[in-house]
PDB file of C-alpha atoms in Angstrom:
ATOM      1  CA  UNK I   1       8.804 -29.447   8.545  1.00  0.00           C
ATOM      2  CA  UNK I   2       9.792 -26.069   9.869  1.00  0.00           C
ATOM      3  CA  UNK I   3       9.004 -23.218   8.298  1.00  0.00           C
ATOM      4  CA  UNK I   4      12.444 -22.087   7.604  1.00  0.00           C
ATOM      5  CA  UNK I   5      12.725 -25.223   5.131  1.00  0.00           C
ATOM      6  CA  UNK I   6       9.612 -24.028   3.681  1.00  0.00           C
ATOM      7  CA  UNK I   7      10.460 -20.239   3.470  1.00  0.00           C
ATOM      8  CA  UNK I   8      13.903 -22.229   1.560  1.00  0.00           C
ATOM      9  CA  UNK I   9      10.930 -24.214  -0.747  1.00  0.00           C
ATOM     10  CA  UNK I  10       9.268 -20.871  -1.524  1.00  0.00           C
ATOM     11  CA  UNK I  11      12.519 -18.912  -2.478  1.00  0.00           C
ATOM     12  CA  UNK I  12      13.049 -21.490  -5.087  1.00  0.00           C
ATOM     13  CA  UNK I  13      10.320 -21.551  -6.426  1.00  0.00           C
ATOM     14  CA  UNK I  14      10.376 -17.884  -6.982  1.00  0.00           C
ATOM     15  CA  UNK I  15      13.417 -18.045  -8.689  1.00  0.00           C
ATOM     16  CA  UNK I  16      12.164 -20.484 -10.926  1.00  0.00           C
ATOM     17  CA  UNK I  17       9.208 -18.648 -11.899  1.00  0.00           C
ATOM     18  CA  UNK I  18      11.050 -15.074 -12.079  1.00  0.00           C
ATOM     19  CA  UNK I  19      14.431 -16.521 -12.996  1.00  0.00           C
ATOM     20  CA  UNK I  20      16.408 -13.744 -11.541  1.00  0.00           C
ATOM     21  CA  UNK I  21      17.713 -13.328  -8.509  1.00  0.00           C
ATOM     22  CA  UNK I  22      16.551  -8.939  -8.473  1.00  0.00           C
ATOM     23  CA  UNK I  23      13.229 -10.263  -8.690  1.00  0.00           C
ATOM     24  CA  UNK I  24      12.578 -12.570  -6.956  1.00  0.00           C
ATOM     25  CA  UNK I  25      14.435 -11.237  -3.686  1.00  0.00           C
ATOM     26  CA  UNK I  26      11.902  -8.157  -5.082  1.00  0.00           C
ATOM     27  CA  UNK I  27       9.111 -10.261  -4.482  1.00  0.00           C
ATOM     28  CA  UNK I  28       9.669 -11.625  -1.124  1.00  0.00           C
ATOM     29  CA  UNK I  29      10.806  -9.611  -0.187  1.00  0.00           C
ATOM     30  CA  UNK I  30      15.017 -10.537   1.547  1.00  0.00           C
ATOM     31  CA  UNK I  31      18.034  -8.944  -0.381  1.00  0.00           C
ATOM     32  CA  UNK I  32      19.558 -10.512  -3.969  1.00  0.00           C
ATOM     33  CA  UNK I  33      21.961 -11.528  -1.242  1.00  0.00           C
ATOM     34  CA  UNK I  34      19.565 -12.853   1.082  1.00  0.00           C
ATOM     35  CA  UNK I  35      18.202 -14.779  -1.110  1.00  0.00           C
ATOM     36  CA  UNK I  36      21.120 -16.305  -3.355  1.00  0.00           C
ATOM     37  CA  UNK I  37      22.388 -18.587  -0.061  1.00  0.00           C
ATOM     38  CA  UNK I  38      18.950 -19.463   0.649  1.00  0.00           C
ATOM     39  CA  UNK I  39      19.704 -21.393  -2.994  1.00  0.00           C
ATOM     40  CA  UNK I  40      23.176 -22.333  -2.294  1.00  0.00           C
ATOM     41  CA  UNK I  41      21.713 -23.662   1.121  1.00  0.00           C
ATOM     42  CA  UNK I  42      18.722 -25.575  -0.392  1.00  0.00           C
ATOM     43  CA  UNK I  43      22.015 -27.496  -3.089  1.00  0.00           C
ATOM     44  CA  UNK I  44      24.494 -27.348  -0.541  1.00  0.00           C
ATOM     45  CA  UNK I  45      21.516 -30.055   1.220  1.00  0.00           C
ATOM     46  CA  UNK I  46      20.546 -31.965  -1.911  1.00  0.00           C
ATOM     47  CA  UNK I  47      23.019 -32.196  -3.391  1.00  0.00           C
ATOM     48  CA  UNK I  48      23.055 -31.174  -6.778  1.00  0.00           C
ATOM     49  CA  UNK I  49      22.558 -27.611  -8.160  1.00  0.00           C
ATOM     50  CA  UNK I  50      19.380 -26.266  -9.189  1.00  0.00           C
ATOM     51  CA  UNK I  51      19.933 -23.043 -11.704  1.00  0.00           C
ATOM     52  CA  UNK I  52      22.695 -22.287 -13.791  1.00  0.00           C
ATOM     53  CA  UNK I  53      23.927 -18.764 -13.358  1.00  0.00           C
ATOM     54  CA  UNK I  54      24.080 -15.783 -15.541  1.00  0.00           C
ATOM     55  CA  UNK I  55      25.123 -12.197 -15.449  1.00  0.00           C
ATOM     56  CA  UNK I  56      22.883  -9.734 -13.766  1.00  0.00           C
ATOM     57  CA  UNK I  57      21.016 -12.421 -11.251  1.00  0.00           C
ATOM     58  CA  UNK I  58      19.934 -14.231 -14.022  1.00  0.00           C
ATOM     59  CA  UNK I  59      19.143 -17.769 -13.770  1.00  0.00           C
ATOM     60  CA  UNK I  60      18.130 -20.303 -16.148  1.00  0.00           C
ATOM     61  CA  UNK I  61      16.735 -23.884 -14.647  1.00  0.00           C
ATOM     62  CA  UNK I  62      18.845 -26.452 -14.690  1.00  0.00           C
ATOM     63  CA  UNK I  63      17.604 -30.678 -15.736  1.00  0.00           C
ATOM     64  CA  UNK I  64      17.764 -31.520 -12.162  1.00  0.00           C
ATOM     65  CA  UNK I  65      16.021 -28.380 -11.066  1.00  0.00           C
ATOM     66  CA  UNK I  66      13.446 -29.198 -14.138  1.00  0.00           C
ATOM     67  CA  UNK I  67      12.399 -32.475 -12.748  1.00  0.00           C
ATOM     68  CA  UNK I  68      11.500 -31.715  -9.241  1.00  0.00           C
ATOM     69  CA  UNK I  69       9.583 -28.479  -9.965  1.00  0.00           C
ATOM     70  CA  UNK I  70       6.150 -30.065  -9.973  1.00  0.00           C
ATOM     71  CA  UNK I  71       7.063 -31.663  -6.646  1.00  0.00           C
ATOM     72  CA  UNK I  72       8.134 -28.927  -5.339  1.00  0.00           C
ATOM     73  CA  UNK I  73       4.446 -27.431  -6.497  1.00  0.00           C
ATOM     74  CA  UNK I  74       3.278 -30.173  -4.432  1.00  0.00           C
ATOM     75  CA  UNK I  75       4.600 -29.440  -1.111  1.00  0.00           C
ATOM     76  CA  UNK I  76       4.335 -26.013  -0.357  1.00  0.00           C
ATOM     77  CA  UNK I  77       1.237 -26.054  -2.124  1.00  0.00           C
ATOM     78  CA  UNK I  78       0.221 -28.435   0.518  1.00  0.00           C
ATOM     79  CA  UNK I  79       1.685 -27.133   3.778  1.00  0.00           C
ATOM     80  CA  UNK I  80       0.058 -23.545   2.335  1.00  0.00           C
ATOM     81  CA  UNK I  81      -3.071 -25.572   2.809  1.00  0.00           C
ATOM     82  CA  UNK I  82      -2.726 -27.589   6.252  1.00  0.00           C
ATOM     83  CA  UNK I  83      -1.850 -23.898   7.506  1.00  0.00           C
ATOM     84  CA  UNK I  84      -4.660 -22.435   6.266  1.00  0.00           C
ATOM     85  CA  UNK I  85      -6.857 -24.746   7.749  1.00  0.00           C
ATOM     86  CA  UNK I  86      -4.793 -24.872  11.193  1.00  0.00           C
ATOM     87  CA  UNK I  87      -5.592 -20.560  10.602  1.00  0.00           C
ATOM     88  CA  UNK I  88      -9.449 -22.164  10.974  1.00  0.00           C
ATOM     89  CA  UNK I  89      -8.346 -23.988  14.284  1.00  0.00           C
ATOM     90  CA  UNK I  90      -6.176 -22.189  15.943  1.00  0.00           C
ATOM     91  CA  UNK I  91      -6.728 -18.919  18.188  1.00  0.00           C
ATOM     92  CA  UNK I  92      -4.642 -15.994  17.062  1.00  0.00           C
ATOM     93  CA  UNK I  93      -3.580 -13.223  19.313  1.00  0.00           C
ATOM     94  CA  UNK I  94      -2.539 -11.157  16.781  1.00  0.00           C
ATOM     95  CA  UNK I  95      -3.921  -9.984  14.216  1.00  0.00           C
ATOM     96  CA  UNK I  96      -1.355  -7.717  11.268  1.00  0.00           C
ATOM     97  CA  UNK I  97      -3.008  -5.141   9.745  1.00  0.00           C
ATOM     98  CA  UNK I  98      -0.842  -2.621   7.554  1.00  0.00           C
ATOM     99  CA  UNK I  99      -1.249   1.036   5.757  1.00  0.00           C
ATOM    100  CA  UNK I 100       0.298   3.233   4.049  1.00  0.00           C
ATOM    101  CA  UNK I 101       2.418   5.825   6.110  1.00  0.00           C
ATOM    102  CA  UNK I 102      -0.492   8.602   5.239  1.00  0.00           C
ATOM    103  CA  UNK I 103      -3.997   6.940   5.955  1.00  0.00           C
ATOM    104  CA  UNK I 104      -5.707   8.560   8.463  1.00  0.00           C
ATOM    105  CA  UNK I 105      -5.085   7.660  11.650  1.00  0.00           C
ATOM    106  CA  UNK I 106      -8.652   8.128  12.771  1.00  0.00           C
ATOM    107  CA  UNK I 107     -10.062   5.468  10.234  1.00  0.00           C
ATOM    108  CA  UNK I 108      -7.414   2.229  11.877  1.00  0.00           C
ATOM    109  CA  UNK I 109      -8.053   3.773  15.115  1.00  0.00           C
ATOM    110  CA  UNK I 110     -12.137   3.347  14.286  1.00  0.00           C
ATOM    111  CA  UNK I 111     -11.169   0.016  13.174  1.00  0.00           C
ATOM    112  CA  UNK I 112      -8.908  -1.856  15.644  1.00  0.00           C
ATOM    113  CA  UNK I 113     -11.564  -0.465  18.478  1.00  0.00           C
ATOM    114  CA  UNK I 114     -14.203  -1.801  17.151  1.00  0.00           C
ATOM    115  CA  UNK I 115     -12.713  -5.306  16.556  1.00  0.00           C
ATOM    116  CA  UNK I 116     -11.068  -5.633  20.228  1.00  0.00           C
ATOM    117  CA  UNK I 117     -14.638  -4.466  21.426  1.00  0.00           C
ATOM    118  CA  UNK I 118     -15.875  -7.586  19.701  1.00  0.00           C
ATOM    119  CA  UNK I 119     -12.639 -10.267  20.603  1.00  0.00           C
ATOM    120  CA  UNK I 120     -10.675  -8.356  24.026  1.00  0.00           C
ATOM    121  CA  UNK I 121      -8.328 -10.891  23.871  1.00  0.00           C
ATOM    122  CA  UNK I 122      -7.168 -10.078  20.372  1.00  0.00           C
ATOM    123  CA  UNK I 123      -4.166  -8.023  19.972  1.00  0.00           C
ATOM    124  CA  UNK I 124      -4.462  -5.511  17.132  1.00  0.00           C
ATOM    125  CA  UNK I 125      -1.111  -4.457  15.697  1.00  0.00           C
ATOM    126  CA  UNK I 126      -0.430  -1.636  12.637  1.00  0.00           C
ATOM    127  CA  UNK I 127       2.511  -1.136  10.713  1.00  0.00           C
ATOM    128  CA  UNK I 128       3.231   1.536   7.951  1.00  0.00           C
ATOM    129  CA  UNK I 129       3.983   0.328   4.841  1.00  0.00           C
ATOM    130  CA  UNK I 130       3.642   1.849   1.005  1.00  0.00           C
ATOM    131  CA  UNK I 131       0.976  -0.597  -1.287  1.00  0.00           C
ATOM    132  CA  UNK I 132       4.124  -2.600  -3.380  1.00  0.00           C
ATOM    133  CA  UNK I 133       5.195  -4.125  -0.172  1.00  0.00           C
ATOM    134  CA  UNK I 134       1.852  -4.264   2.289  1.00  0.00           C
ATOM    135  CA  UNK I 135       0.556  -6.069  -1.273  1.00  0.00           C
ATOM    136  CA  UNK I 136       4.144  -8.767  -1.146  1.00  0.00           C
ATOM    137  CA  UNK I 137       3.350  -8.509   3.060  1.00  0.00           C
ATOM    138  CA  UNK I 138      -0.028  -9.871   2.947  1.00  0.00           C
ATOM    139  CA  UNK I 139       0.400 -12.166  -0.027  1.00  0.00           C
ATOM    140  CA  UNK I 140       3.421 -14.074   1.963  1.00  0.00           C
ATOM    141  CA  UNK I 141       1.017 -13.737   5.186  1.00  0.00           C
ATOM    142  CA  UNK I 142       3.847 -11.514   6.822  1.00  0.00           C
ATOM    143  CA  UNK I 143      -0.095  -9.519   8.142  1.00  0.00           C
ATOM    144  CA  UNK I 144      -3.213 -10.050   7.558  1.00  0.00           C
ATOM    145  CA  UNK I 145      -4.515  -7.938   5.879  1.00  0.00           C
ATOM    146  CA  UNK I 146      -3.866  -4.213   4.552  1.00  0.00           C
ATOM    147  CA  UNK I 147      -5.949  -1.479   4.470  1.00  0.00           C
ATOM    148  CA  UNK I 148      -4.804   1.947   1.752  1.00  0.00           C
ATOM    149  CA  UNK I 149      -5.775   4.231  -0.742  1.00  0.00           C
ATOM    150  CA  UNK I 150      -5.568   3.986  -4.201  1.00  0.00           C
ATOM    151  CA  UNK I 151      -5.055   7.779  -5.835  1.00  0.00           C
ATOM    152  CA  UNK I 152      -6.408   8.120  -9.730  1.00  0.00           C
ATOM    153  CA  UNK I 153      -7.370   5.894 -11.679  1.00  0.00           C
ATOM    154  CA  UNK I 154      -7.233   2.228 -11.846  1.00  0.00           C
ATOM    155  CA  UNK I 155      -4.167   2.514 -14.500  1.00  0.00           C
ATOM    156  CA  UNK I 156      -2.871   4.697 -12.576  1.00  0.00           C
ATOM    157  CA  UNK I 157      -2.008   1.580  -9.676  1.00  0.00           C
ATOM    158  CA  UNK I 158      -0.909  -1.234 -11.554  1.00  0.00           C
ATOM    159  CA  UNK I 159       0.175  -3.098  -8.582  1.00  0.00           C
ATOM    160  CA  UNK I 160      -3.264  -3.725  -7.623  1.00  0.00           C
ATOM    161  CA  UNK I 161      -4.152  -5.347 -10.630  1.00  0.00           C
ATOM    162  CA  UNK I 162      -1.451  -7.238 -11.865  1.00  0.00           C
ATOM    163  CA  UNK I 163      -2.075 -10.993 -12.572  1.00  0.00           C
ATOM    164  CA  UNK I 164       0.564 -11.720  -9.797  1.00  0.00           C
ATOM    165  CA  UNK I 165      -1.775 -11.186  -7.504  1.00  0.00           C
ATOM    166  CA  UNK I 166      -4.854 -13.717  -7.701  1.00  0.00           C
ATOM    167  CA  UNK I 167      -4.184 -15.084  -4.571  1.00  0.00           C
ATOM    168  CA  UNK I 168      -5.520 -12.596  -3.039  1.00  0.00           C
ATOM    169  CA  UNK I 169      -8.751 -10.178  -2.412  1.00  0.00           C
ATOM    170  CA  UNK I 170      -8.668  -7.075  -3.041  1.00  0.00           C
ATOM    171  CA  UNK I 171     -12.161  -4.818  -2.075  1.00  0.00           C
ATOM    172  CA  UNK I 172     -13.343  -1.581  -2.643  1.00  0.00           C
ATOM    173  CA  UNK I 173     -14.764   0.531   0.390  1.00  0.00           C
ATOM    174  CA  UNK I 174     -15.372   4.110   0.227  1.00  0.00           C
ATOM    175  CA  UNK I 175     -14.923   6.539  -2.755  1.00  0.00           C
ATOM    176  CA  UNK I 176     -12.962   9.411  -1.528  1.00  0.00           C
ATOM    177  CA  UNK I 177     -10.892  12.512  -2.915  1.00  0.00           C
ATOM    178  CA  UNK I 178      -8.645  14.921  -2.537  1.00  0.00           C
ATOM    179  CA  UNK I 179      -9.064  17.810   0.636  1.00  0.00           C
ATOM    180  CA  UNK I 180      -6.809  20.870  -0.112  1.00  0.00           C
ATOM    181  CA  UNK I 181      -4.630  22.418   2.407  1.00  0.00           C
ATOM    182  CA  UNK I 182      -4.633  26.173   2.071  1.00  0.00           C
ATOM    183  CA  UNK I 183      -3.434  28.528   5.093  1.00  0.00           C
ATOM    184  CA  UNK I 184      -5.723  29.773   6.809  1.00  0.00           C
ATOM    185  CA  UNK I 185      -4.706  33.520   6.107  1.00  0.00           C
ATOM    186  CA  UNK I 186      -5.869  32.586   2.357  1.00  0.00           C
ATOM    187  CA  UNK I 187      -8.407  34.846   0.057  1.00  0.00           C
ATOM    188  CA  UNK I 188      -9.909  31.151  -0.058  1.00  0.00           C
ATOM    189  CA  UNK I 189     -10.229  29.834   4.453  1.00  0.00           C
ATOM    190  CA  UNK I 190     -12.942  31.657   4.388  1.00  0.00           C
ATOM    191  CA  UNK I 191     -15.242  29.104   2.082  1.00  0.00           C
ATOM    192  CA  UNK I 192     -16.049  25.354   3.367  1.00  0.00           C
ATOM    193  CA  UNK I 193     -15.609  24.843  -0.615  1.00  0.00           C
ATOM    194  CA  UNK I 194     -14.381  26.878  -3.604  1.00  0.00           C
ATOM    195  CA  UNK I 195     -13.952  25.779  -7.317  1.00  0.00           C
ATOM    196  CA  UNK I 196     -11.096  25.001  -9.165  1.00  0.00           C
ATOM    197  CA  UNK I 197     -11.090  28.122 -11.213  1.00  0.00           C
ATOM    198  CA  UNK I 198     -11.128  29.915  -7.548  1.00  0.00           C
ATOM    199  CA  UNK I 199      -8.334  28.979  -6.609  1.00  0.00           C
ATOM    200  CA  UNK I 200      -6.671  29.532  -9.985  1.00  0.00           C
ATOM    201  CA  UNK I 201      -7.674  32.974  -9.940  1.00  0.00           C
ATOM    202  CA  UNK I 202      -5.868  34.121  -7.005  1.00  0.00           C
ATOM    203  CA  UNK I 203      -2.290  35.296  -7.999  1.00  0.00           C
ATOM    204  CA  UNK I 204       1.269  33.820  -7.128  1.00  0.00           C
ATOM    205  CA  UNK I 205      -0.689  30.566  -5.638  1.00  0.00           C
ATOM    206  CA  UNK I 206       1.745  27.946  -5.841  1.00  0.00           C
ATOM    207  CA  UNK I 207       0.669  24.182  -5.893  1.00  0.00           C
ATOM    208  CA  UNK I 208       1.227  21.539  -4.374  1.00  0.00           C
ATOM    209  CA  UNK I 209      -0.418  17.471  -4.691  1.00  0.00           C
ATOM    210  CA  UNK I 210       0.971  14.931  -2.083  1.00  0.00           C
ATOM    211  CA  UNK I 211       1.341  11.587  -3.560  1.00  0.00           C
ATOM    212  CA  UNK I 212       1.617   8.802  -0.328  1.00  0.00           C
ATOM    213  CA  UNK I 213       2.974   6.097  -2.776  1.00  0.00           C
ATOM    214  CA  UNK I 214       6.793   6.388  -3.638  1.00  0.00           C
ATOM    215  CA  UNK I 215       8.586   5.708  -6.849  1.00  0.00           C
ATOM    216  CA  UNK I 216       5.362   6.210  -8.690  1.00  0.00           C
ATOM    217  CA  UNK I 217       3.002   8.822 -10.781  1.00  0.00           C
ATOM    218  CA  UNK I 218      -0.503  10.139  -9.736  1.00  0.00           C
ATOM    219  CA  UNK I 219      -0.615  12.362 -13.117  1.00  0.00           C
ATOM    220  CA  UNK I 220      -2.794  14.448 -11.238  1.00  0.00           C
ATOM    221  CA  UNK I 221      -0.389  17.934 -11.123  1.00  0.00           C
ATOM    222  CA  UNK I 222      -0.511  16.858 -15.793  1.00  0.00           C
ATOM    223  CA  UNK I 223      -4.549  17.108 -15.004  1.00  0.00           C
ATOM    224  CA  UNK I 224      -4.319  20.318 -13.317  1.00  0.00           C
ATOM    225  CA  UNK I 225      -2.146  22.269 -15.869  1.00  0.00           C
ATOM    226  CA  UNK I 226      -4.249  21.004 -17.634  1.00  0.00           C
ATOM    227  CA  UNK I 227      -7.111  23.416 -16.058  1.00  0.00           C
ATOM    228  CA  UNK I 228      -4.807  25.818 -16.290  1.00  0.00           C
ATOM    229  CA  UNK I 229      -4.664  25.881 -19.784  1.00  0.00           C
ATOM    230  CA  UNK I 230      -8.038  26.253 -19.994  1.00  0.00           C
ATOM    231  CA  UNK I 231      -8.431  29.058 -17.804  1.00  0.00           C
ATOM    232  CA  UNK I 232      -5.427  30.665 -19.371  1.00  0.00           C
ATOM    233  CA  UNK I 233      -3.437  31.393 -16.348  1.00  0.00           C
ATOM    234  CA  UNK I 234       0.450  30.216 -15.722  1.00  0.00           C
ATOM    235  CA  UNK I 235       0.673  28.526 -12.456  1.00  0.00           C
ATOM    236  CA  UNK I 236       3.671  26.667 -10.795  1.00  0.00           C
ATOM    237  CA  UNK I 237       2.318  22.279 -10.123  1.00  0.00           C
ATOM    238  CA  UNK I 238       4.295  20.256  -8.496  1.00  0.00           C
ATOM    239  CA  UNK I 239       3.831  16.610  -7.610  1.00  0.00           C
ATOM    240  CA  UNK I 240       5.887  15.397  -4.184  1.00  0.00           C
ATOM    241  CA  UNK I 241       5.992  11.468  -3.758  1.00  0.00           C
ATOM    242  CA  UNK I 242       6.981  11.008  -0.195  1.00  0.00           C
ATOM    243  CA  UNK I 243       7.313   7.758   2.408  1.00  0.00           C
ATOM    244  CA  UNK I 244       7.139   8.893   5.406  1.00  0.00           C
ATOM    245  CA  UNK I 245       4.206  11.522   7.875  1.00  0.00           C
ATOM    246  CA  UNK I 246       7.338  13.588   8.740  1.00  0.00           C
ATOM    247  CA  UNK I 247       8.070  14.644   5.070  1.00  0.00           C
ATOM    248  CA  UNK I 248       4.570  16.012   4.814  1.00  0.00           C
ATOM    249  CA  UNK I 249       4.396  17.389   8.083  1.00  0.00           C
ATOM    250  CA  UNK I 250       7.160  20.251   6.594  1.00  0.00           C
ATOM    251  CA  UNK I 251       5.367  20.392   3.483  1.00  0.00           C
ATOM    252  CA  UNK I 252       2.156  21.689   5.789  1.00  0.00           C
ATOM    253  CA  UNK I 253       4.788  23.584   7.597  1.00  0.00           C
ATOM    254  CA  UNK I 254       6.029  25.090   4.686  1.00  0.00           C
ATOM    255  CA  UNK I 255       2.174  26.365   4.231  1.00  0.00           C
ATOM    256  CA  UNK I 256       1.713  27.593   7.362  1.00  0.00           C
ATOM    257  CA  UNK I 257       4.434  29.888   6.924  1.00  0.00           C
ATOM    258  CA  UNK I 258       3.441  31.124   3.530  1.00  0.00           C
ATOM    259  CA  UNK I 259       0.039  31.870   2.239  1.00  0.00           C
ATOM    260  CA  UNK I 260       1.198  31.324  -1.495  1.00  0.00           C
ATOM    261  CA  UNK I 261       0.998  27.175  -1.073  1.00  0.00           C
ATOM    262  CA  UNK I 262      -2.087  25.311  -2.132  1.00  0.00           C
ATOM    263  CA  UNK I 263      -1.979  21.328  -1.188  1.00  0.00           C
ATOM    264  CA  UNK I 264      -3.834  18.593  -2.144  1.00  0.00           C
ATOM    265  CA  UNK I 265      -3.936  15.182  -0.448  1.00  0.00           C
ATOM    266  CA  UNK I 266      -4.890  13.207   1.334  1.00  0.00           C
ATOM    267  CA  UNK I 267      -8.324  13.862   4.430  1.00  0.00           C
ATOM    268  CA  UNK I 268      -6.384  14.796   8.290  1.00  0.00           C
ATOM    269  CA  UNK I 269      -2.773  15.055   7.256  1.00  0.00           C
ATOM    270  CA  UNK I 270      -3.282  19.197   9.061  1.00  0.00           C
ATOM    271  CA  UNK I 271      -4.526  17.718  12.139  1.00  0.00           C
ATOM    272  CA  UNK I 272      -2.317  18.850  14.890  1.00  0.00           C
ATOM    273  CA  UNK I 273      -0.338  22.355  12.478  1.00  0.00           C
ATOM    274  CA  UNK I 274      -0.841  25.122  13.370  1.00  0.00           C
ATOM    275  CA  UNK I 275      -1.742  27.702  11.102  1.00  0.00           C
ATOM    276  CA  UNK I 276      -3.108  25.286   7.785  1.00  0.00           C
ATOM    277  CA  UNK I 277      -7.323  24.841   7.524  1.00  0.00           C
ATOM    278  CA  UNK I 278      -8.394  21.660   4.964  1.00  0.00           C
ATOM    279  CA  UNK I 279     -11.268  22.462   2.797  1.00  0.00           C
ATOM    280  CA  UNK I 280     -13.204  20.553  -0.278  1.00  0.00           C
ATOM    281  CA  UNK I 281     -12.377  22.100  -3.914  1.00  0.00           C
ATOM    282  CA  UNK I 282     -16.333  21.329  -5.312  1.00  0.00           C
ATOM    283  CA  UNK I 283     -15.377  20.200  -8.633  1.00  0.00           C
ATOM    284  CA  UNK I 284     -12.837  17.958  -8.090  1.00  0.00           C
ATOM    285  CA  UNK I 285     -10.891  15.950 -10.716  1.00  0.00           C
ATOM    286  CA  UNK I 286      -8.357  14.087  -8.341  1.00  0.00           C
ATOM    287  CA  UNK I 287     -10.985  10.809  -6.324  1.00  0.00           C
ATOM    288  CA  UNK I 288      -9.482   8.218  -3.929  1.00  0.00           C
ATOM    289  CA  UNK I 289     -10.596   5.034  -3.379  1.00  0.00           C
ATOM    290  CA  UNK I 290     -10.109   3.104  -0.202  1.00  0.00           C
ATOM    291  CA  UNK I 291      -9.188  -0.494  -0.497  1.00  0.00           C
ATOM    292  CA  UNK I 292      -8.531  -3.787   2.330  1.00  0.00           C
ATOM    293  CA  UNK I 293      -6.636  -6.453   0.144  1.00  0.00           C
ATOM    294  CA  UNK I 294      -6.248  -9.904   2.067  1.00  0.00           C
ATOM    295  CA  UNK I 295      -6.009 -13.735   1.009  1.00  0.00           C
ATOM    296  CA  UNK I 296      -8.823 -14.961  -0.423  1.00  0.00           C
ATOM    297  CA  UNK I 297      -7.885 -18.094   1.928  1.00  0.00           C
ATOM    298  CA  UNK I 298      -8.130 -16.096   5.410  1.00  0.00           C
ATOM    299  CA  UNK I 299     -11.231 -17.558   7.576  1.00  0.00           C
ATOM    300  CA  UNK I 300     -10.283 -17.027  11.033  1.00  0.00           C
ATOM    301  CA  UNK I 301     -12.146 -15.514  13.453  1.00  0.00           C
ATOM    302  CA  UNK I 302     -10.064 -12.407  14.509  1.00  0.00           C
ATOM    303  CA  UNK I 303     -10.210 -11.921  10.025  1.00  0.00           C
ATOM    304  CA  UNK I 304     -14.374 -11.916  10.080  1.00  0.00           C
ATOM    305  CA  UNK I 305     -13.916 -10.032  13.116  1.00  0.00           C
ATOM    306  CA  UNK I 306     -12.029  -7.781  10.844  1.00  0.00           C
ATOM    307  CA  UNK I 307     -13.876  -7.421   7.545  1.00  0.00           C
ATOM    308  CA  UNK I 308     -16.405  -6.405  10.271  1.00  0.00           C
ATOM    309  CA  UNK I 309     -15.083  -3.661  11.422  1.00  0.00           C
ATOM    310  CA  UNK I 310     -14.326  -2.388   8.331  1.00  0.00           C
ATOM    311  CA  UNK I 311     -17.734  -2.396   6.634  1.00  0.00           C
ATOM    312  CA  UNK I 312     -19.010  -0.179   9.905  1.00  0.00           C
ATOM    313  CA  UNK I 313     -16.145   2.372   8.979  1.00  0.00           C
ATOM    314  CA  UNK I 314     -17.341   2.288   5.542  1.00  0.00           C
ATOM    315  CA  UNK I 315     -21.082   2.342   6.333  1.00  0.00           C
ATOM    316  CA  UNK I 316     -20.640   5.386   8.497  1.00  0.00           C
ATOM    317  CA  UNK I 317     -21.785   3.198  11.698  1.00  0.00           C
ATOM    318  CA  UNK I 318     -18.620   4.078  13.512  1.00  0.00           C
TER     319      UNK I 318
END
């Protein structure tokens, strides 16, 4: 059976699960029109209608689809098992790793360098997407693993803890925290560390929280506002939701030209930006967690090398 045929069967299964073309499109990383075309194609080849269409892309299963569904699930499950065995015995010239746009480049470079050193014939490809897309791509087998950072508490990152990811392994690595980005002429720039209270005492300070996850809120600005209330000061506080490293450069350039701005975000973002320094906040209440994500059935030699490289980076061996 060709991969295109299996993809169509996966599409039918996802539509059967979600009962909605738009939701199935999101889960499979396609457009709703592409989903509709695939369904029509397989209905035409089978000579039966599988779904009764409703408004707003909603559907219900026809009697024929209800009868076919158990066998269809077995076919796709068997093919997945076949692919899993094949991956363990076939050489893998390419290993695809996904990271979010603002993930520290030095961490990804260390992982890739260690993998290539262990297996010189391996071609490691790096691609960047937001966390929700990374999880989908790993689940669909379009990338082999993802290395990313989740901000705040578990409840602020529901995409990593939903039951639909039962086939994925999500492991925690290092705990990190937001760095503070300052203009090099800021009163606190001469110190390596300082407290939240120190920052709040600087008159006219304006605070920005950099969130690399599209269409989400990390609630860090709300936590910071409570600190403002605690110390009896009024400051401008805003969360900036980003989708690309281009946008962060714009923010950092604004900091380099305006000492009033203070930004919080992942370490390493200010590299190469003149006039901006990174410092540590002693009482940081903005924790983050590095995690890796991969399919539970991953068993290839390249995958084992990837896990070893990630462990060495997390343990500070590289």
